[in-house]
């Protein structure tokens, strides 16, 4: 067997290695730290990637990993890239939770121009303990984006309308004082509104990653 053939066969049979979050694919698993800095529902959890989606904005395309834990909690993971890169963990909450956490009249101010709403938390509940902050200030107003049920790292995102195009939405975002927690509100063209509580955590909170195969 030739030298080149040996190298080819060796690389072909080597298992995938995960060294960076951006390498995650469907079926892969991440293990989170058991630090008390995380919400109890995430501490020491192993979460599996069940889907990889893409958020397309005018200035960037962002990968989103939909994760499911052994406790059946669904979490959305993305990377927040600024001076440093952090994990952005998002938890979708229901209307009842929004009403429990915030005054709905104040919450509605998020959608008023010029987009400088302040939100005070009314109360916390068991579901959102450590997911929410006492106060938020708005910093994103009606930012247009497109949601694609595709992995832009390996699939082309269609710029045209039709079944292959992205779903258009408007994004409204608020953050607490040290920008460690946030609220994302997505308003879709059909009027549906989704609210997520977000946490920004160091990459080191992922203590291990396991490839699907």
Short mmCIF file of C-alpha atoms in Angstrom, two decimals:
data_model
loop_
_atom_site.label_atom_id
_atom_site.label_comp_id
_atom_site.label_asym_id
_atom_site.label_seq_id
_atom_site.Cartn_x
_atom_site.Cartn_y
_atom_site.Cartn_z
CA UNK A 1 0.00 0.00 0.00
CA UNK A 2 1.39 3.40 -0.95
CA UNK A 3 2.26 6.03 1.68
CA UNK A 4 -0.53 8.36 0.46
CA UNK A 5 -3.06 5.53 0.59
CA UNK A 6 -2.11 4.78 4.20
CA UNK A 7 -2.64 8.42 5.20
CA UNK A 8 -5.97 8.55 3.36
CA UNK A 9 -7.28 5.40 5.04
CA UNK A 10 -6.10 6.58 8.45
CA UNK A 11 -7.85 9.96 8.21
CA UNK A 12 -10.99 8.34 6.81
CA UNK A 13 -11.33 6.04 9.82
CA UNK A 14 -10.46 8.56 12.53
CA UNK A 15 -13.44 9.54 14.72
CA UNK A 16 -14.59 13.16 14.77
CA UNK A 17 -13.06 15.29 17.47
CA UNK A 18 -14.85 18.29 18.93
CA UNK A 19 -12.60 21.10 20.10
CA UNK A 20 -14.81 24.15 19.43
CA UNK A 21 -18.51 24.86 19.92
CA UNK A 22 -18.81 25.94 16.29
CA UNK A 23 -18.10 22.34 15.22
CA UNK A 24 -21.30 20.96 16.79
CA UNK A 25 -23.64 18.98 14.52
CA UNK A 26 -27.00 17.28 15.01
CA UNK A 27 -26.67 14.38 17.46
CA UNK A 28 -23.59 15.76 19.25
CA UNK A 29 -23.71 16.20 23.03
CA UNK A 30 -22.37 18.93 25.30
CA UNK A 31 -21.77 18.57 29.03
CA UNK A 32 -22.21 21.66 31.21
CA UNK A 33 -20.39 22.55 34.42
CA UNK A 34 -22.15 21.92 37.73
CA UNK A 35 -21.30 25.46 38.88
CA UNK A 36 -23.85 27.28 41.03
CA UNK A 37 -23.47 30.20 38.61
CA UNK A 38 -25.80 28.30 36.27
CA UNK A 39 -29.53 27.83 36.81
CA UNK A 40 -30.25 24.57 38.62
CA UNK A 41 -31.97 23.17 35.52
CA UNK A 42 -28.65 23.40 33.61
CA UNK A 43 -26.09 22.38 36.23
CA UNK A 44 -24.20 19.23 35.26
CA UNK A 45 -26.63 18.60 32.41
CA UNK A 46 -25.82 16.80 29.20
CA UNK A 47 -27.66 18.33 26.24
CA UNK A 48 -27.97 16.86 22.76
CA UNK A 49 -28.14 18.88 19.55
CA UNK A 50 -31.50 18.11 17.95
CA UNK A 51 -31.37 20.77 15.19
CA UNK A 52 -29.06 23.42 13.75
CA UNK A 53 -30.70 26.61 12.46
CA UNK A 54 -29.48 29.94 11.10
CA UNK A 55 -30.42 33.52 11.92
CA UNK A 56 -29.63 35.86 9.03
CA UNK A 57 -29.25 39.60 9.64
CA UNK A 58 -27.95 42.36 7.39
CA UNK A 59 -24.56 42.34 9.13
CA UNK A 60 -24.11 38.67 10.04
CA UNK A 61 -25.40 35.10 9.97
CA UNK A 62 -25.63 33.37 13.33
CA UNK A 63 -25.75 29.64 14.04
CA UNK A 64 -28.31 28.40 16.56
CA UNK A 65 -28.15 24.94 18.10
CA UNK A 66 -31.44 23.62 19.49
CA UNK A 67 -30.58 21.42 22.49
CA UNK A 68 -32.59 18.98 24.54
CA UNK A 69 -31.50 17.84 28.00
CA UNK A 70 -32.06 14.63 29.92
CA UNK A 71 -34.65 16.60 31.91
CA UNK A 72 -36.48 17.36 28.59
CA UNK A 73 -35.66 21.07 28.94
CA UNK A 74 -35.23 22.71 25.54
CA UNK A 75 -32.42 25.26 25.32
CA UNK A 76 -31.15 27.29 22.38
CA UNK A 77 -27.42 27.92 22.12
CA UNK A 78 -25.56 30.48 20.02
CA UNK A 79 -22.23 32.29 20.23
CA UNK A 80 -22.10 35.97 21.17
CA UNK A 81 -18.97 37.33 19.50
CA UNK A 82 -17.68 40.72 20.68
CA UNK A 83 -14.38 41.56 22.37
CA UNK A 84 -14.64 38.04 23.75
CA UNK A 85 -16.76 35.10 22.62
CA UNK A 86 -19.41 33.88 25.05
CA UNK A 87 -22.12 31.24 25.11
CA UNK A 88 -25.60 32.64 24.72
CA UNK A 89 -28.14 30.29 26.29
CA UNK A 90 -31.80 31.01 25.58
CA UNK A 91 -34.92 29.68 27.29
CA UNK A 92 -38.27 30.24 25.55
CA UNK A 93 -40.98 31.26 28.04
CA UNK A 94 -44.78 31.25 27.81
CA UNK A 95 -47.13 34.22 28.01
CA UNK A 96 -48.03 33.31 31.60
CA UNK A 97 -44.34 33.51 32.58
CA UNK A 98 -44.00 36.92 30.89
CA UNK A 99 -47.02 38.13 32.87
CA UNK A 100 -45.54 36.75 36.11
CA UNK A 101 -42.14 38.37 35.55
CA UNK A 102 -43.11 41.75 34.10
CA UNK A 103 -45.89 44.31 34.08
CA UNK A 104 -47.51 43.79 30.66
CA UNK A 105 -48.11 47.51 30.06
CA UNK A 106 -44.41 48.21 30.62
CA UNK A 107 -43.50 45.18 28.51
CA UNK A 108 -45.55 46.61 25.60
CA UNK A 109 -43.29 49.69 25.60
CA UNK A 110 -40.60 47.51 24.00
CA UNK A 111 -42.48 47.92 20.71
CA UNK A 112 -42.74 51.73 20.92
CA UNK A 113 -40.29 53.96 19.10
CA UNK A 114 -37.50 54.89 19.68
CA UNK A 115 -36.99 51.56 21.48
CA UNK A 116 -35.61 52.68 24.84
CA UNK A 117 -37.83 50.73 27.21
CA UNK A 118 -36.86 49.87 30.81
CA UNK A 119 -38.20 46.70 32.39
CA UNK A 120 -38.34 45.95 36.09
CA UNK A 121 -38.94 42.38 37.20
CA UNK A 122 -42.12 42.04 39.28
CA UNK A 123 -41.33 38.66 40.71
CA UNK A 124 -39.38 35.51 40.08
CA UNK A 125 -40.70 31.99 39.87
CA UNK A 126 -39.25 28.51 40.10
CA UNK A 127 -38.90 28.16 36.32
CA UNK A 128 -36.96 31.36 35.80
CA UNK A 129 -34.81 31.49 38.95
CA UNK A 130 -31.34 32.67 37.90
CA UNK A 131 -32.56 33.13 34.31
CA UNK A 132 -33.88 36.64 34.88
CA UNK A 133 -32.51 39.93 36.20
CA UNK A 134 -34.11 42.66 38.31
CA UNK A 135 -33.91 45.30 35.58
CA UNK A 136 -33.34 45.51 31.83
CA UNK A 137 -32.72 48.30 29.35
CA UNK A 138 -33.61 48.01 25.67
CA UNK A 139 -30.82 48.18 23.09
CA UNK A 140 -32.30 46.56 19.95
CA UNK A 141 -35.49 47.81 18.28
CA UNK A 142 -37.27 46.15 15.33
CA UNK A 143 -34.12 44.62 13.82
CA UNK A 144 -35.18 42.66 10.73
CA UNK A 145 -33.90 39.12 10.44
CA UNK A 146 -34.63 35.85 8.65
CA UNK A 147 -34.83 32.46 10.34
CA UNK A 148 -33.67 29.46 8.30
CA UNK A 149 -34.18 25.84 9.30
CA UNK A 150 -30.79 25.18 7.74
CA UNK A 151 -27.16 25.03 8.81
CA UNK A 152 -25.53 27.91 6.90
CA UNK A 153 -22.10 26.32 7.48
CA UNK A 154 -22.94 23.54 5.04
CA UNK A 155 -26.09 24.72 3.19
CA UNK A 156 -26.79 27.79 1.08
CA UNK A 157 -29.37 30.21 2.42
CA UNK A 158 -31.84 31.22 -0.25
CA UNK A 159 -32.26 34.97 -0.79
CA UNK A 160 -35.51 34.47 -2.68
CA UNK A 161 -39.09 34.09 -1.51
CA UNK A 162 -40.78 30.72 -1.50
CA UNK A 163 -40.60 27.54 0.54
CA UNK A 164 -36.80 27.65 0.56
CA UNK A 165 -36.52 31.22 1.89
CA UNK A 166 -36.11 32.29 5.50
CA UNK A 167 -38.98 33.29 7.78
CA UNK A 168 -38.88 37.06 8.37
CA UNK A 169 -39.15 38.48 11.91
CA UNK A 170 -38.34 41.59 13.94
CA UNK A 171 -36.01 41.34 16.92
CA UNK A 172 -36.27 43.41 20.11
CA UNK A 173 -33.58 42.90 22.78
CA UNK A 174 -32.97 44.15 26.32
CA UNK A 175 -30.02 43.55 28.67
CA UNK A 176 -29.27 43.96 32.34
CA UNK A 177 -26.58 46.35 33.58
CA UNK A 178 -23.56 44.06 33.14
CA UNK A 179 -25.04 42.41 30.01
CA UNK A 180 -24.91 38.95 31.59
CA UNK A 181 -28.65 38.41 31.08
CA UNK A 182 -31.16 39.54 28.50
CA UNK A 183 -34.62 39.29 27.00
CA UNK A 184 -35.11 38.59 23.29
CA UNK A 185 -38.51 39.16 21.69
CA UNK A 186 -39.12 37.91 18.14
CA UNK A 187 -42.22 39.13 16.31
CA UNK A 188 -43.06 37.06 13.23
CA UNK A 189 -44.95 38.14 10.13
CA UNK A 190 -48.07 36.22 11.17
CA UNK A 191 -48.15 38.20 14.44
CA UNK A 192 -46.81 35.37 16.58
CA UNK A 193 -44.52 36.64 19.35
CA UNK A 194 -41.83 34.56 21.06
CA UNK A 195 -40.03 35.63 24.23
CA UNK A 196 -36.72 34.18 25.42
CA UNK A 197 -34.71 34.79 28.58
CA UNK A 198 -31.01 34.75 27.73
CA UNK A 199 -27.82 34.09 29.71
CA UNK A 200 -24.31 35.00 28.60
CA UNK A 201 -21.73 32.58 29.99
CA UNK A 202 -18.02 31.82 29.43
CA UNK A 203 -17.08 29.09 26.94
CA UNK A 204 -15.58 27.16 29.87
CA UNK A 205 -19.12 26.35 31.10
CA UNK A 206 -19.04 23.58 28.48
CA UNK A 207 -16.73 21.07 30.15
CA UNK A 208 -16.92 18.38 27.46
CA UNK A 209 -18.33 17.65 24.01
CA UNK A 210 -19.09 14.26 22.51
CA UNK A 211 -19.53 13.63 18.77
CA UNK A 212 -22.57 11.69 17.63
CA UNK A 213 -20.38 9.19 15.81
#
